Short mmCIF file of N, CA and C in Angstrom, two decimals:
data_model
loop_
_atom_site.label_atom_id
_atom_site.label_comp_id
_atom_site.label_asym_id
_atom_site.label_seq_id
_atom_site.Cartn_x
_atom_site.Cartn_y
_atom_site.Cartn_z
N MET A 156 13.41 -15.27 63.56
CA MET A 156 14.41 -15.04 62.61
C MET A 156 14.19 -14.60 61.14
N LYS A 157 13.46 -15.75 60.40
CA LYS A 157 13.18 -15.44 59.17
C LYS A 157 12.19 -14.37 58.73
N ASN A 158 11.24 -13.77 59.47
CA ASN A 158 10.75 -12.35 59.58
C ASN A 158 11.72 -11.31 59.56
N ASN A 159 12.89 -11.30 60.24
CA ASN A 159 13.64 -10.09 59.86
C ASN A 159 13.93 -10.13 58.48
N GLN A 160 14.57 -11.22 58.27
CA GLN A 160 15.42 -11.33 56.79
C GLN A 160 14.43 -10.78 55.90
N SER A 161 13.30 -11.46 55.77
CA SER A 161 12.54 -11.08 54.68
C SER A 161 11.74 -9.83 54.31
N SER A 162 11.81 -9.16 55.66
CA SER A 162 11.39 -7.56 55.70
C SER A 162 12.45 -6.79 55.38
N GLN A 163 13.66 -7.20 55.19
CA GLN A 163 14.91 -6.12 54.80
C GLN A 163 14.83 -6.11 53.29
N LYS A 164 14.89 -4.79 52.91
CA LYS A 164 15.20 -4.68 51.62
C LYS A 164 16.52 -5.03 51.22
N PRO A 165 16.48 -5.39 49.75
CA PRO A 165 18.17 -5.56 49.50
C PRO A 165 18.79 -4.37 49.08
N GLU A 166 19.91 -4.24 49.78
CA GLU A 166 20.80 -3.22 49.41
C GLU A 166 21.34 -2.73 47.96
N LEU A 167 21.24 -1.79 47.69
CA LEU A 167 21.83 -1.33 46.18
C LEU A 167 23.14 -0.86 46.40
N PRO A 168 24.04 -0.94 45.12
CA PRO A 168 25.28 -0.49 45.20
C PRO A 168 25.15 0.87 45.36
N GLU A 169 26.29 1.69 45.90
CA GLU A 169 26.15 3.12 46.31
C GLU A 169 26.15 4.01 45.22
N ASN A 170 26.55 3.58 43.77
CA ASN A 170 26.45 4.51 42.73
C ASN A 170 25.51 3.91 41.62
N TYR A 171 24.55 3.21 42.09
CA TYR A 171 23.32 2.67 41.10
C TYR A 171 22.51 3.77 40.89
N ALA A 172 22.34 4.83 41.61
CA ALA A 172 21.81 6.17 41.27
C ALA A 172 22.52 6.95 40.16
N ALA A 173 23.69 6.98 40.62
CA ALA A 173 24.59 7.69 39.45
C ALA A 173 24.42 6.93 37.83
N LYS A 174 24.57 5.76 38.16
CA LYS A 174 24.68 4.94 36.91
C LYS A 174 23.38 5.10 36.23
N LEU A 175 22.06 5.04 36.83
CA LEU A 175 20.98 5.43 36.44
C LEU A 175 20.86 6.91 35.77
N ALA A 176 21.43 7.61 36.44
CA ALA A 176 21.60 8.74 35.94
C ALA A 176 21.91 9.44 34.53
N VAL A 177 22.90 8.34 34.52
CA VAL A 177 23.86 8.38 33.22
C VAL A 177 23.11 7.74 31.90
N ILE A 178 22.31 6.81 32.30
CA ILE A 178 21.86 6.05 31.46
C ILE A 178 20.46 7.33 31.07
N ALA A 179 19.98 7.64 31.84
CA ALA A 179 18.88 8.38 31.57
C ALA A 179 19.13 9.63 30.69
N GLY A 180 20.50 10.21 30.91
CA GLY A 180 21.11 11.16 30.30
C GLY A 180 21.16 10.65 29.00
N ALA A 181 21.87 9.70 28.78
CA ALA A 181 21.90 9.39 27.23
C ALA A 181 21.15 8.89 26.37
N ILE A 182 19.70 8.42 27.14
CA ILE A 182 18.72 8.12 26.54
C ILE A 182 17.97 9.51 26.40
N THR A 183 17.95 10.55 27.11
CA THR A 183 17.40 11.81 26.69
C THR A 183 17.98 12.48 25.71
N THR A 184 19.57 12.33 25.69
CA THR A 184 20.24 12.99 24.52
C THR A 184 20.22 12.31 22.98
N LEU A 185 19.88 10.85 23.19
CA LEU A 185 19.43 10.33 22.01
C LEU A 185 18.06 10.79 21.69
N GLY A 186 17.16 11.09 22.23
CA GLY A 186 15.87 11.61 21.91
C GLY A 186 15.94 12.97 21.53
N ASP A 187 16.82 13.78 22.01
CA ASP A 187 17.07 15.28 21.76
C ASP A 187 17.17 15.13 20.32
N GLY A 188 18.38 14.20 20.10
CA GLY A 188 19.02 14.16 18.69
C GLY A 188 17.94 13.77 17.63
N LEU A 189 17.08 12.68 17.79
CA LEU A 189 16.18 12.28 17.06
C LEU A 189 15.05 13.63 16.65
N ALA A 190 14.65 13.99 17.91
CA ALA A 190 13.82 15.09 17.28
C ALA A 190 14.39 16.40 16.45
N THR A 191 15.72 16.67 16.75
CA THR A 191 16.47 17.53 16.06
C THR A 191 16.24 17.06 14.54
N ILE A 192 16.59 15.69 13.98
CA ILE A 192 16.57 15.41 12.86
C ILE A 192 15.34 15.31 12.38
N ALA A 193 14.17 15.25 12.96
CA ALA A 193 13.01 15.17 12.77
C ALA A 193 12.28 16.29 12.25
N ALA A 194 12.88 17.40 13.14
CA ALA A 194 12.75 18.87 12.45
C ALA A 194 13.56 19.34 11.52
N ALA A 195 14.40 19.04 11.30
CA ALA A 195 15.23 19.41 10.20
C ALA A 195 14.95 18.59 8.68
N ILE A 196 14.12 17.42 8.96
CA ILE A 196 13.60 16.74 7.93
C ILE A 196 12.18 17.69 7.50
N ALA A 197 11.55 17.88 8.51
CA ALA A 197 10.11 18.88 8.22
C ALA A 197 10.56 19.94 7.73
N LEU A 198 11.49 20.71 8.13
CA LEU A 198 11.95 21.86 7.51
C LEU A 198 12.41 21.60 5.83
N GLN A 199 13.15 20.64 5.39
CA GLN A 199 13.38 20.49 4.05
C GLN A 199 11.99 20.02 3.47
N GLU A 200 11.31 19.53 4.19
CA GLU A 200 9.96 19.15 3.29
C GLU A 200 8.79 20.31 3.13
N ALA A 201 8.95 21.38 3.68
CA ALA A 201 8.45 22.44 3.75
C ALA A 201 9.05 23.45 2.63
N GLU A 202 10.24 23.32 2.67
CA GLU A 202 10.80 24.32 1.97
C GLU A 202 10.66 23.71 0.44
N ASN A 203 10.86 22.40 0.17
CA ASN A 203 10.73 21.74 -0.88
C ASN A 203 9.02 21.91 -1.60
N SER A 204 8.22 21.94 -0.65
CA SER A 204 6.83 22.45 -1.02
C SER A 204 6.76 23.83 -1.34
N ASP A 205 7.38 24.66 -0.50
CA ASP A 205 7.18 26.03 -0.85
C ASP A 205 7.64 26.26 -2.36
N SER A 206 8.93 25.68 -2.71
CA SER A 206 9.57 25.60 -4.10
C SER A 206 8.66 25.13 -4.88
N LYS A 207 7.85 24.17 -4.84
CA LYS A 207 7.00 23.60 -5.65
C LYS A 207 5.90 24.36 -6.04
N THR A 208 5.35 25.05 -4.75
CA THR A 208 4.25 25.97 -4.90
C THR A 208 4.73 27.07 -5.55
N SER A 209 5.82 27.65 -5.67
CA SER A 209 6.24 28.82 -6.56
C SER A 209 6.30 28.37 -7.84
N GLN A 210 6.85 27.03 -8.00
CA GLN A 210 7.08 26.80 -9.57
C GLN A 210 5.66 26.54 -10.19
N ASN A 211 4.63 26.01 -9.17
CA ASN A 211 3.33 25.80 -9.95
C ASN A 211 2.93 27.17 -10.16
N ASN A 212 3.15 28.39 -9.32
CA ASN A 212 2.49 29.59 -9.53
C ASN A 212 3.04 30.03 -11.07
N THR A 213 4.34 29.81 -11.04
CA THR A 213 4.99 30.40 -12.17
C THR A 213 4.60 29.95 -13.38
N ASN A 214 4.29 28.67 -13.13
CA ASN A 214 3.31 27.83 -14.41
C ASN A 214 2.10 28.46 -14.76
N HIS A 215 1.55 28.54 -13.67
CA HIS A 215 0.06 29.07 -13.78
C HIS A 215 -0.29 30.66 -14.53
N SER A 216 1.12 31.30 -13.90
CA SER A 216 1.12 32.61 -14.33
C SER A 216 1.38 32.68 -16.02
N ARG A 217 2.15 31.63 -16.30
CA ARG A 217 2.67 31.55 -17.96
C ARG A 217 1.70 31.21 -18.68
N GLN A 218 0.63 30.30 -18.04
CA GLN A 218 -0.65 29.94 -18.75
C GLN A 218 -1.51 30.88 -18.94
N LEU A 219 -1.71 31.57 -17.83
CA LEU A 219 -2.64 32.88 -17.77
C LEU A 219 -2.04 33.70 -18.76
N ASP A 220 -0.85 34.22 -19.04
CA ASP A 220 -0.57 35.18 -19.77
C ASP A 220 -0.79 34.47 -21.44
N GLN A 221 -0.55 33.12 -21.44
CA GLN A 221 -0.92 32.66 -22.80
C GLN A 221 -2.33 32.52 -23.30
N ILE A 222 -3.15 32.44 -22.48
CA ILE A 222 -4.54 32.46 -22.56
C ILE A 222 -5.08 33.86 -22.84
N GLN A 223 -4.21 34.83 -22.09
CA GLN A 223 -4.98 36.56 -22.18
C GLN A 223 -4.67 36.83 -23.73
N ARG A 224 -3.04 36.15 -24.13
CA ARG A 224 -2.83 36.66 -25.71
C ARG A 224 -3.96 36.04 -26.55
N GLN A 225 -4.19 34.78 -26.27
CA GLN A 225 -5.36 34.17 -27.31
C GLN A 225 -6.58 34.92 -27.16
N LEU A 226 -6.89 35.05 -25.91
CA LEU A 226 -8.33 36.03 -25.84
C LEU A 226 -8.03 37.53 -26.55
N ASP A 227 -7.11 38.05 -26.68
CA ASP A 227 -6.71 39.24 -27.27
C ASP A 227 -6.97 38.98 -28.91
N GLN A 228 -6.22 38.09 -29.11
CA GLN A 228 -6.13 37.66 -30.70
C GLN A 228 -7.32 37.37 -31.27
N LEU A 229 -8.21 36.70 -30.51
CA LEU A 229 -9.76 36.65 -30.74
C LEU A 229 -10.32 37.93 -30.67
N SER A 230 -10.11 38.71 -29.74
CA SER A 230 -10.96 39.95 -29.75
C SER A 230 -10.61 40.84 -31.04
N ARG A 231 -9.61 40.81 -31.21
CA ARG A 231 -8.92 41.47 -32.39
C ARG A 231 -9.92 40.92 -33.78
N ARG A 232 -9.59 39.68 -33.83
CA ARG A 232 -10.25 38.97 -35.12
C ARG A 232 -11.87 39.24 -35.22
N MET A 233 -12.49 39.18 -33.70
CA MET A 233 -13.89 39.56 -33.82
C MET A 233 -14.11 41.05 -34.22
N ASP A 234 -13.22 41.81 -33.97
CA ASP A 234 -13.20 43.23 -34.49
C ASP A 234 -13.22 43.55 -35.92
N LYS A 235 -12.26 42.98 -36.24
CA LYS A 235 -12.31 42.63 -37.81
C LYS A 235 -13.46 42.41 -38.29
N ILE A 236 -13.97 41.39 -37.93
CA ILE A 236 -15.13 40.62 -38.53
C ILE A 236 -16.48 41.39 -38.71
N GLU A 237 -16.39 42.20 -37.61
CA GLU A 237 -17.50 43.16 -37.23
C GLU A 237 -17.45 44.39 -38.29
N ARG A 238 -16.19 44.78 -38.25
CA ARG A 238 -15.83 45.99 -39.21
C ARG A 238 -16.20 45.75 -40.57
N ARG A 239 -15.95 44.42 -41.29
CA ARG A 239 -16.24 44.07 -42.51
C ARG A 239 -17.92 44.33 -42.57
N LYS A 240 -18.70 44.05 -41.72
CA LYS A 240 -20.17 43.80 -42.01
C LYS A 240 -20.77 45.34 -42.63
#
């Protein structure tokens, strides 16, 4: 008689599978929400990086223009000096 009782599996409530499905769905939804937030943050970081890159490019362009003007001035001065000789 004891063998029969120990070999029997305990019975689960009828709605146990449904409850597990609801819990799994909630966890999945939470995971999807976190993934969406992470993607939004990554997008913001990429936009900020692009903005900084664009700003740096503008600054570099200004610096190059300034250097070019200085070179032009030096070149004109050199021409004047050479003409005097």
